[in-house]
Coordinates of C-alpha atoms in Angstrom, one line a residue:
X505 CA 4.0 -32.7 32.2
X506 CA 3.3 -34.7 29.1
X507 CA 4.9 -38.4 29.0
X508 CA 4.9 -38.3 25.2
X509 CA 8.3 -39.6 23.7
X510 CA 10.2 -37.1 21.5
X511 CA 9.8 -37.6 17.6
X512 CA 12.0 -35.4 15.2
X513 CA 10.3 -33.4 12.5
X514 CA 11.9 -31.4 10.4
X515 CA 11.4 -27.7 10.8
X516 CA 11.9 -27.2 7.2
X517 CA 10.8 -30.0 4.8
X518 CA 11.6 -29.4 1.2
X519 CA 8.9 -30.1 -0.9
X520 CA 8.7 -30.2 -4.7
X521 CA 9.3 -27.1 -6.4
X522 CA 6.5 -25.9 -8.5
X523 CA 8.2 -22.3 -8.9
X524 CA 8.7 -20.9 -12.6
X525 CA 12.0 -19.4 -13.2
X526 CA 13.1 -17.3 -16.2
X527 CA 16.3 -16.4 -17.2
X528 CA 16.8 -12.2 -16.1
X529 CA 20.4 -12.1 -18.2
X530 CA 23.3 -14.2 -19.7
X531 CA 25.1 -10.7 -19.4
X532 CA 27.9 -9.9 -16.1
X533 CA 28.3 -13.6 -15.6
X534 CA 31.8 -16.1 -16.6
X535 CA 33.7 -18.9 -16.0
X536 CA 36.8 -18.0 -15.0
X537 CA 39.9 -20.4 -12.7
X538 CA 41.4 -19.9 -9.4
X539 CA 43.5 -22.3 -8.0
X540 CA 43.0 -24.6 -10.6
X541 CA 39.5 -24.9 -10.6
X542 CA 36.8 -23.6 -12.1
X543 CA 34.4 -21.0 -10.6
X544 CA 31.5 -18.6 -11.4
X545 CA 32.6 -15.0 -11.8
X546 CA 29.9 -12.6 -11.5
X547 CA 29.7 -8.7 -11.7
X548 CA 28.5 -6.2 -9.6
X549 CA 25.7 -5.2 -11.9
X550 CA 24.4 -8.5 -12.3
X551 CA 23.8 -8.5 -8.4
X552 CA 22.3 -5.3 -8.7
X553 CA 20.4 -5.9 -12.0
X554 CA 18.9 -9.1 -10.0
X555 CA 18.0 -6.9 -7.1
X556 CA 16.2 -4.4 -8.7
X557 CA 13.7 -7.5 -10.5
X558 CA 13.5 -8.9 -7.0
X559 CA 12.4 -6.3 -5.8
X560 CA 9.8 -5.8 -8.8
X561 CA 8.6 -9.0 -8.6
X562 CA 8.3 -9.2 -5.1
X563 CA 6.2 -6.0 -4.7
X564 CA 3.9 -6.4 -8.4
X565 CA 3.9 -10.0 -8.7
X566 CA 1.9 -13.3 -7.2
X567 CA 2.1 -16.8 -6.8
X568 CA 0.5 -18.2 -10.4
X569 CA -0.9 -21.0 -7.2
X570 CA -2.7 -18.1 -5.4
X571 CA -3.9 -16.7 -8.2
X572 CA -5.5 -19.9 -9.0
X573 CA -6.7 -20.6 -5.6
X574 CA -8.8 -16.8 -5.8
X575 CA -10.1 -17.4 -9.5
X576 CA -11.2 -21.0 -8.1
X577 CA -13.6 -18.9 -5.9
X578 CA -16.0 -17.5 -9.1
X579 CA -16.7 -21.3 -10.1
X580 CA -17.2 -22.6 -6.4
X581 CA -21.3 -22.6 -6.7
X582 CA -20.9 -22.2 -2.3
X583 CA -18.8 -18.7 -3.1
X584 CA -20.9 -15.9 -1.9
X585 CA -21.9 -13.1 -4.3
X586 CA -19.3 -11.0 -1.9
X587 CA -17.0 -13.7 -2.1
X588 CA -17.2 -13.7 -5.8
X589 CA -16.7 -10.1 -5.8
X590 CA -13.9 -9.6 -3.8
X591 CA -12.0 -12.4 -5.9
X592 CA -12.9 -10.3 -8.8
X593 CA -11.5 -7.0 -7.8
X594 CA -8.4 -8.9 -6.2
X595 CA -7.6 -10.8 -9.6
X596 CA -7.9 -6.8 -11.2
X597 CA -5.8 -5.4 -9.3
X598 CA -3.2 -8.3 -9.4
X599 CA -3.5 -7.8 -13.3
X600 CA -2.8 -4.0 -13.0
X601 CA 0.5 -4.6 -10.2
X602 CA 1.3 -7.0 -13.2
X603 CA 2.0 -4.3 -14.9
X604 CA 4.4 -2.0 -12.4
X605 CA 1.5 0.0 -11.7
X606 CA 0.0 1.8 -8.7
X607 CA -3.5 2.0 -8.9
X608 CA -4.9 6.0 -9.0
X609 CA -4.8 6.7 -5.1
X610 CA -6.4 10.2 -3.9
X611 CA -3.1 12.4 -3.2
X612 CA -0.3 10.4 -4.5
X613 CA -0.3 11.6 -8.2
X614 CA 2.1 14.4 -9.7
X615 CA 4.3 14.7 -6.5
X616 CA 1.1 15.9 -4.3
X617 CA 1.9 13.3 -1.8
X618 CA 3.9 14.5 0.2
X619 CA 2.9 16.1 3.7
X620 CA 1.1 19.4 3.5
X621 CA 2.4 21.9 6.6
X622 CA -0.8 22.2 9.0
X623 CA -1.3 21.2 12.5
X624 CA 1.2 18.9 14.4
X625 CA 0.7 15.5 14.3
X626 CA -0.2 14.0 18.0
X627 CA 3.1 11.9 18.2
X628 CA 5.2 14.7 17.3
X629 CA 7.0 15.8 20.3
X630 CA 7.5 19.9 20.6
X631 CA 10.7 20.6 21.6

């Protein structure tokens, strides 16, 4: 068993924030009074209107940082040619999910994705 004393750390430190925000809507938001005192009304749809871009950017969108960190790998002279290459196609396909777009996958274009009927799949139990 270790002697060592106990020293706090925070589990969480804040650290600066380097995030970019951008305003989504001055729309389904208002001051309003209750009690006396001032408060923040907002609507329904500006919960869901904020839902639907987090969800957006959450799935399409990436760290301006990371990016950064992968384009620093085509200037870093000890960067493998595969290195290199693999930063290459990351940063194009980050470009196209910049966009809202899937990239062409085999099977998932005009609704052909879904299951075909053929033979049961092994984790299917038969009943």
């Amino acid at each position: 068993m270790s002697n060592k004393p106990f020293h706090y750390q925070d589990p969480f430190p804040l650290k600066k924030d380097d995030t970019e925000y951008y305003l989504l809507s001055r729309d389904h938001v208002s001051v309003s009074e209750f009690e006396g005192q001032e408060i923040l009304k907002v609507a329904p749809e500006a919960l869901t209107l904020l839902a639907q871009h987090a969800f957006h950017d959450a799935s399409f969108m990436l760290r301006p940082a990371h990016q950064q960190q992968v384009a620093d790998i085509l200037d870093d002279p000890d960067a493998s040619e595969n290195d290199k290459y693999v930063a290459l196609q990351f940063l194009r396909n980050s470009e196209i999910a910049a966009k809202g777009i899937f990239t062409d996958l085999p099977g998932h274009r005009h609704g052909d994705h879904r299951r075909q009927k053929g033979p049961a799949r092994l984790d299917r139990r038969r009943r």
